[in-house]
Amino acid sequence: MLGRTANGLFWMFRYIERAENTARLLDAGLRMSLTRMDGQEEDWESVLRSSGVFGAFSESYSEVTSADAVNYLLRDKSNPSSVLSAIEAARNNGRMVRTALTREAWEATNECYLDIKAQLSRRVSNADMPAVIDNIKQRTGLIRGAFHGTMLRTERYNFSRIGTFIERADNTARILDVKYYVLLPATSYVGSSLDNVQWESILRSVSAHRSYGWAYEDDYKPSNIADFLILNGRMPRSLAYCYDKINANLSYLEKQYGARKSCHDTAAATQGMLREREIQSIMDTGLHEFLQDFISQNSRVAAEISEAYRFYQD
């Protein structure tokens, strides 16, 4: 398969996942702000920082307001990680590799772009935010469903799935970091009713509230929630699950092309790091530090996969 096609599929599905993840991060910020009596602007600054766009945002805005932060993350075309920018980039990449996609996968992508572009043609009010976020999640879910249900399991499928899970792992780590390191107002709130509400909000933002209850019988302890989102290999947005899928798809590519690259070893080491840790040791040594190290390692895996495209060419 041509490296251009691999690259297009990898980034198409990274951008699809990024659009949904940005919507989920907005959902987390919205839920957090509703639990706070004051300091809501600080909440939105933390969301901007966690999405990695605070510096760029500050170049255009002198202060952080909830309205500007939401607009920047949802529909500002100058922000390459905004929902609208990500969906447009996904569609452009999909059009570039149109012959590598099934008709159903392409049509779901195109319809997603047209619908969300129309919905985000103007600023979104606070009252409309939940419906907009839900629509973004539903539309991106339809793309994944069409793709998963119709694509042949070849290297095209593998590159697409790797892109999805690289982006998803990054998002889960960032959402956790928003809660634990930034959004909790002070250490005095740890274990309080406010703390518990915020942890519940995190679970709802990654569509894990009910599944968490099945696994932990509704015991909302911070260590249990962190364990669920980091180390639980059955939870489809956990870091462990993402790296199981990344390594499985890289393994298929290794067999397909008969060679192993540096990205295989780095991804395997990241998976090993997750398998060898226990949540209590992570909490004791610092959840924020662990998450920052993971985000850096995940970025390294992504960069090495991009380098490997030079190999995956005819």
PDB file of C-alpha atoms in Angstrom:
ATOM      1  CA  MET A   1       0.000   0.000   0.000  1.00  0.00           C
ATOM      2  CA  LEU A   2       1.272   3.479  -0.839  1.00  0.00           C
ATOM      3  CA  GLY A   3       2.513   5.545   2.079  1.00  0.00           C
ATOM      4  CA  ARG A   4       0.247   8.392   0.937  1.00  0.00           C
ATOM      5  CA  THR A   5      -2.803   6.183   1.469  1.00  0.00           C
ATOM      6  CA  ALA A   6      -1.571   4.971   4.864  1.00  0.00           C
ATOM      7  CA  ASN A   7      -0.928   8.549   5.916  1.00  0.00           C
ATOM      8  CA  GLY A   8      -4.353   9.709   4.731  1.00  0.00           C
ATOM      9  CA  LEU A   9      -6.205   6.961   6.594  1.00  0.00           C
ATOM     10  CA  PHE A  10      -4.130   7.406   9.749  1.00  0.00           C
ATOM     11  CA  TRP A  11      -4.857  11.122   9.887  1.00  0.00           C
ATOM     12  CA  MET A  12      -8.450  10.856   8.739  1.00  0.00           C
ATOM     13  CA  PHE A  13      -9.283   8.747  11.765  1.00  0.00           C
ATOM     14  CA  ARG A  14      -7.118  10.778  14.110  1.00  0.00           C
ATOM     15  CA  TYR A  15      -9.102  13.860  13.105  1.00  0.00           C
ATOM     16  CA  ILE A  16     -12.453  12.079  13.494  1.00  0.00           C
ATOM     17  CA  GLU A  17     -11.456  10.977  16.962  1.00  0.00           C
ATOM     18  CA  ARG A  18     -10.079  14.453  17.730  1.00  0.00           C
ATOM     19  CA  ALA A  19     -13.391  16.081  16.835  1.00  0.00           C
ATOM     20  CA  GLU A  20     -15.260  13.770  19.181  1.00  0.00           C
ATOM     21  CA  ASN A  21     -12.615  14.130  21.869  1.00  0.00           C
ATOM     22  CA  THR A  22     -12.763  17.929  21.730  1.00  0.00           C
ATOM     23  CA  ALA A  23     -16.528  17.674  22.145  1.00  0.00           C
ATOM     24  CA  ARG A  24     -16.000  15.393  25.138  1.00  0.00           C
ATOM     25  CA  LEU A  25     -13.494  17.812  26.651  1.00  0.00           C
ATOM     26  CA  LEU A  26     -16.041  20.599  26.218  1.00  0.00           C
ATOM     27  CA  ASP A  27     -18.591  18.364  27.897  1.00  0.00           C
ATOM     28  CA  ALA A  28     -16.187  17.852  30.811  1.00  0.00           C
ATOM     29  CA  GLY A  29     -15.647  21.611  31.106  1.00  0.00           C
ATOM     30  CA  LEU A  30     -19.375  22.298  30.944  1.00  0.00           C
ATOM     31  CA  ARG A  31     -20.166  19.714  33.606  1.00  0.00           C
ATOM     32  CA  MET A  32     -17.358  20.979  35.840  1.00  0.00           C
ATOM     33  CA  SER A  33     -18.469  24.607  35.563  1.00  0.00           C
ATOM     34  CA  LEU A  34     -21.970  23.620  36.641  1.00  0.00           C
ATOM     35  CA  THR A  35     -20.597  22.199  39.906  1.00  0.00           C
ATOM     36  CA  ARG A  36     -18.693  25.371  40.791  1.00  0.00           C
ATOM     37  CA  MET A  37     -20.065  28.455  42.503  1.00  0.00           C
ATOM     38  CA  ASP A  38     -17.215  30.613  41.212  1.00  0.00           C
ATOM     39  CA  GLY A  39     -14.026  30.353  39.189  1.00  0.00           C
ATOM     40  CA  GLN A  40     -15.759  29.183  36.022  1.00  0.00           C
ATOM     41  CA  GLU A  41     -13.335  31.092  33.795  1.00  0.00           C
ATOM     42  CA  GLU A  42     -10.463  29.203  35.440  1.00  0.00           C
ATOM     43  CA  ASP A  43     -12.244  25.979  34.530  1.00  0.00           C
ATOM     44  CA  TRP A  44     -12.292  26.981  30.873  1.00  0.00           C
ATOM     45  CA  GLU A  45      -8.653  28.040  30.951  1.00  0.00           C
ATOM     46  CA  SER A  46      -7.791  24.565  32.213  1.00  0.00           C
ATOM     47  CA  VAL A  47      -9.786  22.988  29.387  1.00  0.00           C
ATOM     48  CA  LEU A  48      -7.885  25.111  26.850  1.00  0.00           C
ATOM     49  CA  ARG A  49      -4.581  24.117  28.439  1.00  0.00           C
ATOM     50  CA  SER A  50      -5.482  20.443  28.429  1.00  0.00           C
ATOM     51  CA  SER A  51      -6.442  20.566  24.772  1.00  0.00           C
ATOM     52  CA  GLY A  52      -3.034  22.100  24.057  1.00  0.00           C
ATOM     53  CA  VAL A  53      -4.355  25.329  22.526  1.00  0.00           C
ATOM     54  CA  PHE A  54      -4.124  27.856  25.369  1.00  0.00           C
ATOM     55  CA  GLY A  55      -1.069  29.583  23.884  1.00  0.00           C
ATOM     56  CA  ALA A  56      -2.717  30.045  20.497  1.00  0.00           C
ATOM     57  CA  PHE A  57      -5.962  31.138  22.148  1.00  0.00           C
ATOM     58  CA  SER A  58      -4.086  33.798  24.161  1.00  0.00           C
ATOM     59  CA  GLU A  59      -2.675  35.299  20.973  1.00  0.00           C
ATOM     60  CA  SER A  60      -6.202  36.213  19.864  1.00  0.00           C
ATOM     61  CA  TYR A  61      -7.946  36.834  23.190  1.00  0.00           C
ATOM     62  CA  SER A  62      -6.733  38.985  26.101  1.00  0.00           C
ATOM     63  CA  GLU A  63      -8.752  37.031  28.663  1.00  0.00           C
ATOM     64  CA  VAL A  64     -10.569  33.718  28.948  1.00  0.00           C
ATOM     65  CA  THR A  65     -14.359  33.757  28.916  1.00  0.00           C
ATOM     66  CA  SER A  66     -16.557  30.704  28.673  1.00  0.00           C
ATOM     67  CA  ALA A  67     -18.173  31.966  25.458  1.00  0.00           C
ATOM     68  CA  ASP A  68     -14.849  32.573  23.688  1.00  0.00           C
ATOM     69  CA  ALA A  69     -13.334  29.303  24.910  1.00  0.00           C
ATOM     70  CA  VAL A  70     -16.312  27.293  23.694  1.00  0.00           C
ATOM     71  CA  ASN A  71     -16.332  29.073  20.343  1.00  0.00           C
ATOM     72  CA  TYR A  72     -12.579  28.538  19.899  1.00  0.00           C
ATOM     73  CA  LEU A  73     -12.842  24.828  20.626  1.00  0.00           C
ATOM     74  CA  LEU A  74     -15.998  24.246  18.624  1.00  0.00           C
ATOM     75  CA  ARG A  75     -15.817  26.300  15.446  1.00  0.00           C
ATOM     76  CA  ASP A  76     -12.811  28.617  15.176  1.00  0.00           C
ATOM     77  CA  LYS A  77     -11.097  27.797  11.864  1.00  0.00           C
ATOM     78  CA  SER A  78      -7.829  29.320  13.129  1.00  0.00           C
ATOM     79  CA  ASN A  79      -7.701  26.483  15.686  1.00  0.00           C
ATOM     80  CA  PRO A  80      -6.665  23.274  13.868  1.00  0.00           C
ATOM     81  CA  SER A  81      -8.011  21.211  16.772  1.00  0.00           C
ATOM     82  CA  SER A  82     -11.482  22.760  16.839  1.00  0.00           C
ATOM     83  CA  VAL A  83     -14.336  20.400  16.061  1.00  0.00           C
ATOM     84  CA  LEU A  84     -15.100  22.117  12.763  1.00  0.00           C
ATOM     85  CA  SER A  85     -11.431  22.172  11.682  1.00  0.00           C
ATOM     86  CA  ALA A  86     -10.946  18.512  12.639  1.00  0.00           C
ATOM     87  CA  ILE A  87     -14.062  17.327  10.811  1.00  0.00           C
ATOM     88  CA  GLU A  88     -13.051  19.271   7.701  1.00  0.00           C
ATOM     89  CA  ALA A  89      -9.519  17.814   7.853  1.00  0.00           C
ATOM     90  CA  ALA A  90     -10.955  14.315   8.262  1.00  0.00           C
ATOM     91  CA  ARG A  91     -13.168  14.799   5.228  1.00  0.00           C
ATOM     92  CA  ASN A  92     -10.271  16.175   3.151  1.00  0.00           C
ATOM     93  CA  ASN A  93      -8.105  13.190   4.048  1.00  0.00           C
ATOM     94  CA  GLY A  94     -10.996  10.851   3.306  1.00  0.00           C
ATOM     95  CA  ARG A  95     -11.510  12.429  -0.102  1.00  0.00           C
ATOM     96  CA  MET A  96      -7.794  12.005  -0.814  1.00  0.00           C
ATOM     97  CA  VAL A  97      -8.010   8.250  -0.091  1.00  0.00           C
ATOM     98  CA  ARG A  98     -11.577   7.824  -1.363  1.00  0.00           C
ATOM     99  CA  THR A  99     -10.785   4.602  -3.236  1.00  0.00           C
ATOM    100  CA  ALA A 100      -9.443   3.018  -0.020  1.00  0.00           C
ATOM    101  CA  LEU A 101     -12.792   3.515   1.754  1.00  0.00           C
ATOM    102  CA  THR A 102     -16.108   1.748   1.358  1.00  0.00           C
ATOM    103  CA  ARG A 103     -19.022   3.787   0.061  1.00  0.00           C
ATOM    104  CA  GLU A 104     -20.702   3.631   3.472  1.00  0.00           C
ATOM    105  CA  ALA A 105     -17.640   4.931   5.311  1.00  0.00           C
ATOM    106  CA  TRP A 106     -17.170   7.819   2.886  1.00  0.00           C
ATOM    107  CA  GLU A 107     -20.851   8.814   2.902  1.00  0.00           C
ATOM    108  CA  ALA A 108     -20.961   8.812   6.718  1.00  0.00           C
ATOM    109  CA  THR A 109     -17.893  11.076   6.751  1.00  0.00           C
ATOM    110  CA  ASN A 110     -19.274  13.468   4.162  1.00  0.00           C
ATOM    111  CA  GLU A 111     -22.687  13.682   5.832  1.00  0.00           C
ATOM    112  CA  CYS A 112     -21.009  14.287   9.205  1.00  0.00           C
ATOM    113  CA  TYR A 113     -19.084  17.234   7.757  1.00  0.00           C
ATOM    114  CA  LEU A 114     -22.124  18.792   6.066  1.00  0.00           C
ATOM    115  CA  ASP A 115     -24.338  18.438   9.144  1.00  0.00           C
ATOM    116  CA  ILE A 116     -21.801  19.767  11.664  1.00  0.00           C
ATOM    117  CA  LYS A 117     -20.714  22.594   9.358  1.00  0.00           C
ATOM    118  CA  ALA A 118     -24.332  23.755   9.181  1.00  0.00           C
ATOM    119  CA  GLN A 119     -24.829  23.380  12.924  1.00  0.00           C
ATOM    120  CA  LEU A 120     -21.678  25.370  13.695  1.00  0.00           C
ATOM    121  CA  SER A 121     -22.326  28.123  11.164  1.00  0.00           C
ATOM    122  CA  ARG A 122     -22.909  30.500  14.102  1.00  0.00           C
ATOM    123  CA  ARG A 123     -21.912  30.691  17.754  1.00  0.00           C
ATOM    124  CA  VAL A 124     -23.524  28.073  19.974  1.00  0.00           C
ATOM    125  CA  SER A 125     -25.458  29.228  23.031  1.00  0.00           C
ATOM    126  CA  ASN A 126     -25.061  27.565  26.419  1.00  0.00           C
ATOM    127  CA  ALA A 127     -28.585  26.208  26.139  1.00  0.00           C
ATOM    128  CA  ASP A 128     -27.761  24.487  22.833  1.00  0.00           C
ATOM    129  CA  MET A 129     -24.363  23.130  23.918  1.00  0.00           C
ATOM    130  CA  PRO A 130     -25.538  19.694  25.180  1.00  0.00           C
ATOM    131  CA  ALA A 131     -27.447  18.978  21.966  1.00  0.00           C
ATOM    132  CA  VAL A 132     -24.511  20.072  19.795  1.00  0.00           C
ATOM    133  CA  ILE A 133     -22.070  17.922  21.752  1.00  0.00           C
ATOM    134  CA  ASP A 134     -24.393  14.919  21.522  1.00  0.00           C
ATOM    135  CA  ASN A 135     -24.755  15.389  17.760  1.00  0.00           C
ATOM    136  CA  ILE A 136     -20.969  15.493  17.284  1.00  0.00           C
ATOM    137  CA  LYS A 137     -20.571  12.271  19.259  1.00  0.00           C
ATOM    138  CA  GLN A 138     -23.390  10.583  17.337  1.00  0.00           C
ATOM    139  CA  ARG A 139     -22.109  11.650  13.914  1.00  0.00           C
ATOM    140  CA  THR A 140     -18.530  10.540  14.575  1.00  0.00           C
ATOM    141  CA  GLY A 141     -19.881   7.292  16.016  1.00  0.00           C
ATOM    142  CA  LEU A 142     -21.763   6.667  12.768  1.00  0.00           C
ATOM    143  CA  ILE A 143     -18.502   7.010  10.817  1.00  0.00           C
ATOM    144  CA  ARG A 144     -16.788   4.457  13.055  1.00  0.00           C
ATOM    145  CA  GLY A 145     -19.773   2.111  12.812  1.00  0.00           C
ATOM    146  CA  ALA A 146     -19.910   2.292   9.016  1.00  0.00           C
ATOM    147  CA  PHE A 147     -16.150   1.800   8.783  1.00  0.00           C
ATOM    148  CA  HIS A 148     -16.010  -1.067  11.263  1.00  0.00           C
ATOM    149  CA  GLY A 149     -18.956  -2.841   9.679  1.00  0.00           C
ATOM    150  CA  THR A 150     -17.880  -2.645   6.038  1.00  0.00           C
ATOM    151  CA  MET A 151     -14.078  -2.427   5.739  1.00  0.00           C
ATOM    152  CA  LEU A 152     -11.929  -5.378   4.765  1.00  0.00           C
ATOM    153  CA  ARG A 153      -9.419  -6.192   7.521  1.00  0.00           C
ATOM    154  CA  THR A 154      -6.299  -5.244   5.599  1.00  0.00           C
ATOM    155  CA  GLU A 155      -3.504  -2.756   6.254  1.00  0.00           C
ATOM    156  CA  ARG A 156      -5.974   0.034   5.391  1.00  0.00           C
ATOM    157  CA  TYR A 157      -8.040  -0.975   8.382  1.00  0.00           C
ATOM    158  CA  ASN A 158      -4.934  -1.277  10.586  1.00  0.00           C
ATOM    159  CA  PHE A 159      -3.631   2.239   9.874  1.00  0.00           C
ATOM    160  CA  SER A 160      -7.088   3.694  10.490  1.00  0.00           C
ATOM    161  CA  ARG A 161      -7.467   1.933  13.822  1.00  0.00           C
ATOM    162  CA  ILE A 162      -3.992   2.944  14.967  1.00  0.00           C
ATOM    163  CA  GLY A 163      -4.856   6.581  14.267  1.00  0.00           C
ATOM    164  CA  THR A 164      -8.091   6.237  16.253  1.00  0.00           C
ATOM    165  CA  PHE A 165      -6.459   4.776  19.343  1.00  0.00           C
ATOM    166  CA  ILE A 166      -3.414   7.068  19.351  1.00  0.00           C
ATOM    167  CA  GLU A 167      -5.792  10.025  19.479  1.00  0.00           C
ATOM    168  CA  ARG A 168      -8.153   8.398  21.979  1.00  0.00           C
ATOM    169  CA  ALA A 169      -5.352   7.551  24.414  1.00  0.00           C
ATOM    170  CA  ASP A 170      -4.162  11.152  24.296  1.00  0.00           C
ATOM    171  CA  ASN A 171      -7.676  12.399  25.011  1.00  0.00           C
ATOM    172  CA  THR A 172      -8.358  10.105  27.959  1.00  0.00           C
ATOM    173  CA  ALA A 173      -5.075  11.129  29.567  1.00  0.00           C
ATOM    174  CA  ARG A 174      -5.861  14.818  29.050  1.00  0.00           C
ATOM    175  CA  ILE A 175      -9.401  14.594  30.446  1.00  0.00           C
ATOM    176  CA  LEU A 176      -8.075  12.824  33.539  1.00  0.00           C
ATOM    177  CA  ASP A 177      -5.427  15.488  33.898  1.00  0.00           C
ATOM    178  CA  VAL A 178      -8.024  18.258  33.677  1.00  0.00           C
ATOM    179  CA  LYS A 179      -9.834  16.776  36.643  1.00  0.00           C
ATOM    180  CA  TYR A 180      -7.022  15.758  38.902  1.00  0.00           C
ATOM    181  CA  TYR A 181      -4.453  18.470  38.380  1.00  0.00           C
ATOM    182  CA  VAL A 182      -6.395  21.573  37.417  1.00  0.00           C
ATOM    183  CA  LEU A 183     -10.124  21.459  37.994  1.00  0.00           C
ATOM    184  CA  LEU A 184     -10.136  20.355  41.612  1.00  0.00           C
ATOM    185  CA  PRO A 185     -10.161  23.759  43.363  1.00  0.00           C
ATOM    186  CA  ALA A 186      -7.986  22.873  46.359  1.00  0.00           C
ATOM    187  CA  THR A 187      -6.707  19.877  48.258  1.00  0.00           C
ATOM    188  CA  SER A 188      -9.307  20.589  50.922  1.00  0.00           C
ATOM    189  CA  TYR A 189     -11.984  19.455  48.462  1.00  0.00           C
ATOM    190  CA  VAL A 190     -10.492  15.983  48.025  1.00  0.00           C
ATOM    191  CA  GLY A 191     -13.053  13.425  49.157  1.00  0.00           C
ATOM    192  CA  SER A 192     -15.811  16.043  49.454  1.00  0.00           C
ATOM    193  CA  SER A 193     -19.172  15.937  47.716  1.00  0.00           C
ATOM    194  CA  LEU A 194     -17.809  18.405  45.135  1.00  0.00           C
ATOM    195  CA  ASP A 195     -14.874  16.104  44.434  1.00  0.00           C
ATOM    196  CA  ASN A 196     -17.218  13.137  43.931  1.00  0.00           C
ATOM    197  CA  VAL A 197     -19.500  15.092  41.599  1.00  0.00           C
ATOM    198  CA  GLN A 198     -16.534  16.085  39.461  1.00  0.00           C
ATOM    199  CA  TRP A 199     -15.275  12.506  39.225  1.00  0.00           C
ATOM    200  CA  GLU A 200     -18.764  11.392  38.171  1.00  0.00           C
ATOM    201  CA  SER A 201     -18.727  14.133  35.528  1.00  0.00           C
ATOM    202  CA  ILE A 202     -15.486  12.754  34.110  1.00  0.00           C
ATOM    203  CA  LEU A 203     -17.046   9.303  33.741  1.00  0.00           C
ATOM    204  CA  ARG A 204     -20.099  10.735  31.997  1.00  0.00           C
ATOM    205  CA  SER A 205     -17.886  12.744  29.645  1.00  0.00           C
ATOM    206  CA  VAL A 206     -16.175   9.587  28.358  1.00  0.00           C
ATOM    207  CA  SER A 207     -19.445   7.588  28.261  1.00  0.00           C
ATOM    208  CA  ALA A 208     -18.225   5.368  31.081  1.00  0.00           C
ATOM    209  CA  HIS A 209     -20.635   6.148  33.905  1.00  0.00           C
ATOM    210  CA  ARG A 210     -22.777   3.031  33.622  1.00  0.00           C
ATOM    211  CA  SER A 211     -19.939   0.662  32.757  1.00  0.00           C
ATOM    212  CA  TYR A 212     -17.995   1.963  35.753  1.00  0.00           C
ATOM    213  CA  GLY A 213     -20.956   1.075  37.961  1.00  0.00           C
ATOM    214  CA  TRP A 214     -20.909  -2.462  36.606  1.00  0.00           C
ATOM    215  CA  ALA A 215     -17.198  -2.836  37.344  1.00  0.00           C
ATOM    216  CA  TYR A 216     -16.983  -1.048  40.712  1.00  0.00           C
ATOM    217  CA  GLU A 217     -20.560  -1.166  42.018  1.00  0.00           C
ATOM    218  CA  ASP A 218     -20.921   2.635  42.024  1.00  0.00           C
ATOM    219  CA  ASP A 219     -18.062   3.144  44.465  1.00  0.00           C
ATOM    220  CA  TYR A 220     -16.834   6.565  43.261  1.00  0.00           C
ATOM    221  CA  LYS A 221     -13.337   6.537  44.699  1.00  0.00           C
ATOM    222  CA  PRO A 222     -10.725   8.575  42.778  1.00  0.00           C
ATOM    223  CA  SER A 223      -8.325   5.624  42.737  1.00  0.00           C
ATOM    224  CA  ASN A 224     -11.005   3.344  41.271  1.00  0.00           C
ATOM    225  CA  ILE A 225     -11.933   5.846  38.578  1.00  0.00           C
ATOM    226  CA  ALA A 226      -8.286   6.416  37.658  1.00  0.00           C
ATOM    227  CA  ASP A 227      -7.777   2.641  37.580  1.00  0.00           C
ATOM    228  CA  PHE A 228     -10.794   2.261  35.291  1.00  0.00           C
ATOM    229  CA  LEU A 229      -9.607   4.898  32.809  1.00  0.00           C
ATOM    230  CA  ILE A 230      -5.921   3.966  32.880  1.00  0.00           C
ATOM    231  CA  LEU A 231      -5.467   0.251  33.544  1.00  0.00           C
ATOM    232  CA  ASN A 232      -8.788  -1.515  32.896  1.00  0.00           C
ATOM    233  CA  GLY A 233      -8.263  -3.382  29.624  1.00  0.00           C
ATOM    234  CA  ARG A 234     -11.989  -3.959  29.118  1.00  0.00           C
ATOM    235  CA  MET A 235     -12.887  -0.259  29.082  1.00  0.00           C
ATOM    236  CA  PRO A 236     -12.713   0.944  25.429  1.00  0.00           C
ATOM    237  CA  ARG A 237     -11.403   4.421  26.314  1.00  0.00           C
ATOM    238  CA  SER A 238      -8.816   3.352  28.876  1.00  0.00           C
ATOM    239  CA  LEU A 239      -5.123   3.806  28.152  1.00  0.00           C
ATOM    240  CA  ALA A 240      -4.544   0.063  28.520  1.00  0.00           C
ATOM    241  CA  TYR A 241      -7.282  -0.797  26.011  1.00  0.00           C
ATOM    242  CA  CYS A 242      -5.999   1.752  23.502  1.00  0.00           C
ATOM    243  CA  TYR A 243      -2.486   0.320  23.637  1.00  0.00           C
ATOM    244  CA  ASP A 244      -3.724  -3.250  23.345  1.00  0.00           C
ATOM    245  CA  LYS A 245      -5.374  -2.205  20.064  1.00  0.00           C
ATOM    246  CA  ILE A 246      -2.405  -0.149  18.855  1.00  0.00           C
ATOM    247  CA  ASN A 247      -0.037  -3.060  19.402  1.00  0.00           C
ATOM    248  CA  ALA A 248      -2.423  -5.585  17.853  1.00  0.00           C
ATOM    249  CA  ASN A 249      -2.734  -3.516  14.671  1.00  0.00           C
ATOM    250  CA  LEU A 250       1.016  -2.857  14.528  1.00  0.00           C
ATOM    251  CA  SER A 251       1.530  -6.621  14.852  1.00  0.00           C
ATOM    252  CA  TYR A 252      -0.686  -7.198  11.809  1.00  0.00           C
ATOM    253  CA  LEU A 253       1.390  -4.679   9.847  1.00  0.00           C
ATOM    254  CA  GLU A 254       4.617  -6.371  10.943  1.00  0.00           C
ATOM    255  CA  LYS A 255       3.327  -9.687   9.608  1.00  0.00           C
ATOM    256  CA  GLN A 256       2.014  -8.082   6.431  1.00  0.00           C
ATOM    257  CA  TYR A 257       5.298  -6.363   5.535  1.00  0.00           C
ATOM    258  CA  GLY A 258       7.741  -8.750   7.199  1.00  0.00           C
ATOM    259  CA  ALA A 259       9.667  -6.094   9.122  1.00  0.00           C
ATOM    260  CA  ARG A 260       9.660  -4.481  12.552  1.00  0.00           C
ATOM    261  CA  LYS A 261      10.265  -0.752  13.026  1.00  0.00           C
ATOM    262  CA  SER A 262      11.047   1.408  16.052  1.00  0.00           C
ATOM    263  CA  CYS A 263       7.369   2.274  16.530  1.00  0.00           C
ATOM    264  CA  HIS A 264       6.643  -1.393  17.293  1.00  0.00           C
ATOM    265  CA  ASP A 265       9.151  -1.418  20.148  1.00  0.00           C
ATOM    266  CA  THR A 266       8.064   1.944  21.577  1.00  0.00           C
ATOM    267  CA  ALA A 267       4.384   0.961  21.509  1.00  0.00           C
ATOM    268  CA  ALA A 268       5.183  -2.402  23.125  1.00  0.00           C
ATOM    269  CA  ALA A 269       7.183  -0.629  25.854  1.00  0.00           C
ATOM    270  CA  THR A 270       4.246   1.719  26.505  1.00  0.00           C
ATOM    271  CA  GLN A 271       1.889  -1.235  26.767  1.00  0.00           C
ATOM    272  CA  GLY A 272       4.316  -2.939  29.151  1.00  0.00           C
ATOM    273  CA  MET A 273       4.462   0.183  31.306  1.00  0.00           C
ATOM    274  CA  LEU A 274       0.686   0.067  31.707  1.00  0.00           C
ATOM    275  CA  ARG A 275       0.587  -3.661  32.416  1.00  0.00           C
ATOM    276  CA  GLU A 276       3.297  -3.500  35.054  1.00  0.00           C
ATOM    277  CA  ARG A 277       1.841  -0.637  37.097  1.00  0.00           C
ATOM    278  CA  GLU A 278      -0.781  -0.695  39.831  1.00  0.00           C
ATOM    279  CA  ILE A 279      -3.027   2.272  40.371  1.00  0.00           C
ATOM    280  CA  GLN A 280      -1.924   2.869  43.940  1.00  0.00           C
ATOM    281  CA  SER A 281       1.711   3.252  42.911  1.00  0.00           C
ATOM    282  CA  ILE A 282       0.641   5.696  40.190  1.00  0.00           C
ATOM    283  CA  MET A 283      -1.382   7.747  42.675  1.00  0.00           C
ATOM    284  CA  ASP A 284       1.407   7.672  45.242  1.00  0.00           C
ATOM    285  CA  THR A 285       4.085   8.901  42.824  1.00  0.00           C
ATOM    286  CA  GLY A 286       1.782  11.482  41.205  1.00  0.00           C
ATOM    287  CA  LEU A 287      -1.089  11.015  38.770  1.00  0.00           C
ATOM    288  CA  HIS A 288      -0.344  14.279  36.970  1.00  0.00           C
ATOM    289  CA  GLU A 289       3.292  13.320  36.421  1.00  0.00           C
ATOM    290  CA  PHE A 290       2.283   9.881  35.176  1.00  0.00           C
ATOM    291  CA  LEU A 291      -0.229  11.330  32.727  1.00  0.00           C
ATOM    292  CA  GLN A 292       2.246  13.887  31.401  1.00  0.00           C
ATOM    293  CA  ASP A 293       4.825  11.141  30.846  1.00  0.00           C
ATOM    294  CA  PHE A 294       2.207   9.039  29.081  1.00  0.00           C
ATOM    295  CA  ILE A 295       1.120  11.901  26.798  1.00  0.00           C
ATOM    296  CA  SER A 296       4.763  12.455  25.828  1.00  0.00           C
ATOM    297  CA  GLN A 297       5.310   8.743  25.176  1.00  0.00           C
ATOM    298  CA  ASN A 298       2.109   8.508  23.138  1.00  0.00           C
ATOM    299  CA  SER A 299       3.261  11.440  20.984  1.00  0.00           C
ATOM    300  CA  ARG A 300       6.563   9.661  20.409  1.00  0.00           C
ATOM    301  CA  VAL A 301       4.742   6.526  19.227  1.00  0.00           C
ATOM    302  CA  ALA A 302       2.687   8.624  16.801  1.00  0.00           C
ATOM    303  CA  ALA A 303       5.808  10.325  15.419  1.00  0.00           C
ATOM    304  CA  GLU A 304       7.583   6.999  14.919  1.00  0.00           C
ATOM    305  CA  ILE A 305       4.563   5.552  13.122  1.00  0.00           C
ATOM    306  CA  SER A 306       4.621   8.551  10.780  1.00  0.00           C
ATOM    307  CA  GLU A 307       8.310   7.872  10.097  1.00  0.00           C
ATOM    308  CA  ALA A 308       7.450   4.244   9.350  1.00  0.00           C
ATOM    309  CA  TYR A 309       5.254   5.358   6.441  1.00  0.00           C
ATOM    310  CA  ARG A 310       8.441   5.643   4.451  1.00  0.00           C
ATOM    311  CA  PHE A 311       8.752   1.883   4.787  1.00  0.00           C
ATOM    312  CA  TYR A 312       5.114   1.048   4.003  1.00  0.00           C
ATOM    313  CA  GLN A 313       5.395   1.981   0.340  1.00  0.00           C
ATOM    314  CA  ASP A 314       5.425  -0.003  -2.875  1.00  0.00           C
TER     315      ASP A 314
END
